[in-house]
Tab-separated table of C-alpha atoms in Angstrom:
chain	number	residue	atom	x	y	z
A	263	MET	CA	151.064	135.042	68.663
A	264	ASN	CA	149.897	136.234	72.087
A	265	ALA	CA	151.818	136.173	75.378
A	266	ILE	CA	150.242	132.937	76.621
A	267	ASP	CA	151.050	131.107	73.387
A	268	GLU	CA	154.638	132.328	73.740
A	269	LEU	CA	154.716	131.240	77.398
A	270	VAL	CA	153.512	127.769	76.413
A	271	ARG	CA	156.339	127.513	73.869
A	272	LEU	CA	158.896	128.818	76.369
A	273	CYS	CA	157.628	126.964	79.423
A	274	PRO	CA	155.391	123.968	78.679
A	275	PRO	CA	152.330	123.564	80.921
A	276	PRO	CA	151.694	120.400	82.935
A	277	SER	CA	150.618	117.351	80.954
A	278	VAL	CA	147.618	116.926	83.254
A	279	PRO	CA	145.248	119.893	82.914
A	280	PRO	CA	144.609	121.850	86.105
A	281	PRO	CA	141.201	121.623	87.796
A	282	ALA	CA	138.429	123.813	86.431
A	283	VAL	CA	137.904	127.139	88.172
A	284	ASP	CA	134.531	128.617	89.071
A	285	TRP	CA	135.338	132.093	87.740
A	286	ALA	CA	131.948	133.571	88.602
A	287	ARG	CA	132.351	132.500	92.228
A	288	ALA	CA	135.899	133.860	92.422
A	289	GLU	CA	134.891	137.193	90.915
A	290	ARG	CA	131.956	137.502	93.334
A	291	ALA	CA	134.260	136.774	96.278
A	292	LEU	CA	136.789	139.350	95.075
A	293	GLY	CA	134.216	141.937	94.076
A	294	VAL	CA	135.937	142.521	90.721
A	295	PRO	CA	136.060	140.816	87.331
A	296	LEU	CA	139.389	139.237	86.412
A	297	PRO	CA	141.512	139.819	83.302
A	298	ALA	CA	141.053	137.339	80.448
A	299	ASP	CA	144.778	136.598	80.126
A	300	TYR	CA	144.934	135.649	83.809
A	301	LYS	CA	142.006	133.267	83.421
A	302	ARG	CA	143.673	131.642	80.443
A	303	LEU	CA	146.978	131.458	82.318
A	304	VAL	CA	145.329	129.642	85.249
A	305	GLU	CA	143.349	127.377	82.907
A	306	THR	CA	146.581	126.470	81.106
A	307	TYR	CA	148.939	126.057	84.084
A	308	GLY	CA	146.990	126.026	87.355
A	309	GLN	CA	148.659	127.082	90.581
A	310	GLY	CA	152.368	126.536	90.786
A	311	VAL	CA	155.754	128.092	90.155
A	312	PHE	CA	157.461	129.295	86.983
A	313	THR	CA	161.213	128.642	86.901
A	314	GLU	CA	161.461	128.416	90.701
A	315	THR	CA	160.661	132.133	90.854
A	316	VAL	CA	157.090	133.288	90.161
A	317	TRP	CA	154.245	131.560	92.024
A	318	LEU	CA	150.912	131.868	90.229
A	319	LEU	CA	147.874	132.283	92.475
A	320	ALA	CA	144.598	130.591	91.489
A	321	PRO	CA	141.076	130.661	92.905
A	322	GLY	CA	140.287	127.561	94.921
A	323	ALA	CA	143.923	126.470	95.334
A	324	ALA	CA	144.385	123.789	97.987
A	325	GLU	CA	147.292	125.719	99.517
A	326	VAL	CA	146.131	128.950	101.163
A	327	ASP	CA	149.382	130.641	100.074
A	328	LEU	CA	148.360	130.077	96.443
A	329	ASP	CA	144.632	130.781	96.718
A	330	LEU	CA	143.781	134.026	94.931
A	331	VAL	CA	140.818	134.880	97.150
A	332	ALA	CA	142.616	134.090	100.425
A	333	GLN	CA	145.739	135.980	99.378
A	334	THR	CA	143.690	138.984	98.306
A	335	ALA	CA	142.119	139.203	101.767
A	336	GLU	CA	145.485	138.699	103.470
A	337	ARG	CA	147.303	141.239	101.316
A	338	ASP	CA	144.488	143.796	101.794
A	339	GLU	CA	144.882	143.482	105.552
A	340	ILE	CA	148.689	143.639	105.470
A	341	LEU	CA	148.815	146.610	103.117
A	342	GLU	CA	146.181	148.551	105.061
A	343	SER	CA	148.153	148.066	108.280
A	344	LEU	CA	151.333	149.298	106.558
A	345	TRP	CA	149.563	152.307	105.080
A	346	ASP	CA	147.990	153.074	108.466
A	347	ILE	CA	151.464	153.414	110.010
A	348	GLY	CA	152.630	155.722	107.247
A	349	GLU	CA	154.121	153.566	104.501
A	350	GLU	CA	153.522	155.261	101.181
A	351	ARG	CA	150.770	153.795	99.035
A	352	PRO	CA	150.716	153.943	95.238
A	353	GLU	CA	149.345	157.298	94.108
A	354	GLU	CA	146.708	155.683	91.866
A	355	LEU	CA	145.019	154.149	94.915
A	356	GLY	CA	143.755	157.608	95.803
A	357	GLU	CA	141.214	157.189	93.013
A	358	PRO	CA	137.744	156.212	94.343
A	359	GLY	CA	137.257	152.431	94.188
A	360	ALA	CA	140.835	151.701	93.054
A	361	ARG	CA	142.542	148.773	94.757
A	362	VAL	CA	145.292	146.238	94.258
A	363	VAL	CA	144.580	142.554	93.675
A	364	PRO	CA	147.478	140.069	93.869
A	365	TRP	CA	147.942	137.467	91.143
A	366	ALA	CA	151.436	136.100	91.861
A	367	TYR	CA	154.398	136.403	94.197
A	368	GLU	CA	158.157	136.102	93.892
A	369	GLU	CA	159.752	133.140	95.657
A	370	GLY	CA	161.630	133.975	98.829
A	371	SER	CA	161.407	137.753	98.539
A	372	GLY	CA	158.074	138.729	100.074
A	373	ALA	CA	157.320	140.559	96.820
A	374	PHE	CA	153.889	140.374	95.204
A	375	LEU	CA	152.588	141.093	91.741
A	376	TYR	CA	149.250	142.908	91.678
A	377	TRP	CA	146.815	144.414	89.263
A	378	LEU	CA	145.826	148.016	89.836
A	379	ALA	CA	142.081	147.368	89.660
A	380	ARG	CA	140.000	150.400	88.785
A	381	PRO	CA	136.215	150.198	88.661
A	382	ASP	CA	135.967	152.421	85.572
A	383	ARG	CA	138.503	150.406	83.530
A	384	HIS	CA	138.192	147.028	81.835
A	385	PRO	CA	140.263	144.390	83.697
A	386	ASP	CA	142.273	143.631	80.557
A	387	THR	CA	143.663	147.190	80.744
A	388	TRP	CA	144.725	147.074	84.409
A	389	PRO	CA	148.449	147.680	84.864
A	390	VAL	CA	150.651	145.242	86.761
A	391	LEU	CA	152.237	146.569	89.950
A	392	TYR	CA	155.246	144.931	91.586
A	393	ASN	CA	155.641	145.586	95.320
A	394	GLU	CA	158.995	144.649	96.767
A	395	GLY	CA	157.273	143.242	99.837
A	396	ARG	CA	159.911	144.041	102.405
A	397	GLY	CA	159.867	147.712	101.638
A	398	PRO	CA	157.675	150.500	100.341
A	399	LEU	CA	158.661	150.507	96.670
A	400	TRP	CA	156.157	149.837	93.896
A	401	GLU	CA	157.015	149.381	90.239
A	402	ARG	CA	154.379	149.898	87.542
A	403	HIS	CA	154.178	147.934	84.285
A	404	GLY	CA	151.792	147.844	81.350
A	405	PRO	CA	148.655	145.761	81.299
A	406	GLY	CA	148.713	142.008	80.946
A	407	CYS	CA	149.978	139.632	83.607
A	408	ALA	CA	150.884	137.041	80.962
A	409	ALA	CA	152.933	139.577	78.984
A	410	PHE	CA	154.721	140.699	82.156
A	411	LEU	CA	155.407	137.102	83.221
A	412	LEU	CA	156.780	136.341	79.753
A	413	GLY	CA	159.013	139.411	80.013
A	414	VAL	CA	160.288	138.321	83.423
A	415	LEU	CA	161.124	134.818	82.194
A	416	THR	CA	162.814	136.033	79.016
A	417	GLY	CA	164.653	138.859	80.763
A	418	THR	CA	162.961	141.512	78.633
A	419	ALA	CA	160.770	143.045	81.353
A	420	GLU	CA	161.984	146.487	82.338
A	421	THR	CA	162.202	145.810	86.066
A	422	SER	CA	164.653	146.391	88.874
A	423	TYR	CA	163.668	143.089	90.453
A	424	PHE	CA	163.968	139.319	89.865
A	425	GLY	CA	167.725	139.410	90.403
A	426	TYR	CA	167.806	135.834	91.728
A	427	LEU	CA	166.306	134.580	88.470
A	428	TYR	CA	168.615	136.633	86.268
A	429	GLU	CA	171.831	136.501	88.287
A	430	VAL	CA	171.745	133.181	90.148
A	431	LEU	CA	169.443	130.713	88.401
A	432	LYS	CA	170.190	131.874	84.832
A	433	PRO	CA	167.997	129.098	83.431
A	434	ALA	CA	168.853	127.597	80.059
A	435	GLU	CA	165.220	126.528	79.811
A	436	HIS	CA	162.108	127.380	81.740
A	437	ARG	CA	159.881	125.035	83.688
A	438	PHE	CA	156.499	125.235	85.338
A	439	GLU	CA	156.065	123.081	88.430
A	440	PRO	CA	152.510	122.493	89.636
A	441	ALA	CA	151.986	123.236	93.332
A	442	ALA	CA	151.339	119.572	94.146
A	443	GLU	CA	154.787	118.628	92.797
A	444	ALA	CA	156.519	121.631	94.338
A	445	PHE	CA	155.083	120.780	97.747
A	446	GLY	CA	155.911	117.099	97.352
A	447	GLY	CA	152.342	115.868	96.864
């Protein structure tokens, strides 16, 4: 069983399928191909929030805060300005053509989840990077956003973050809330 199948068992997707995504258009806009597990995750869930904690970005989302392409441009600008004033950037970004691409963010923390996109590596092998958002720290994880998300929800991810989920919410079961419901639409 793969990570998405396990996520579906742990946290059922919405009964109404999310809108189709024009992946070719999104990848052209981003300038990079996207990992297969991410595409399947978005096709299964759409944009929204897992267990009131992890907001999944999706291309073409109605809310700019959840649109993958818009957030990529915004995060690029924010990170560049921080790096220009001396905040430390992940060492791997010194590699020619390497960049970070956000795929999710943590509710209320300013933290983002990124892929470390490298032009010479297949997108399915890109590691996940967690940036604390309100500070310079980056945490590196293995490839697979779905596997990392599953680890976060089950408490098996080796991470120093997501304390609110683990220590405050302590969910007995997990839930995915589509953006339209979360925003009262």
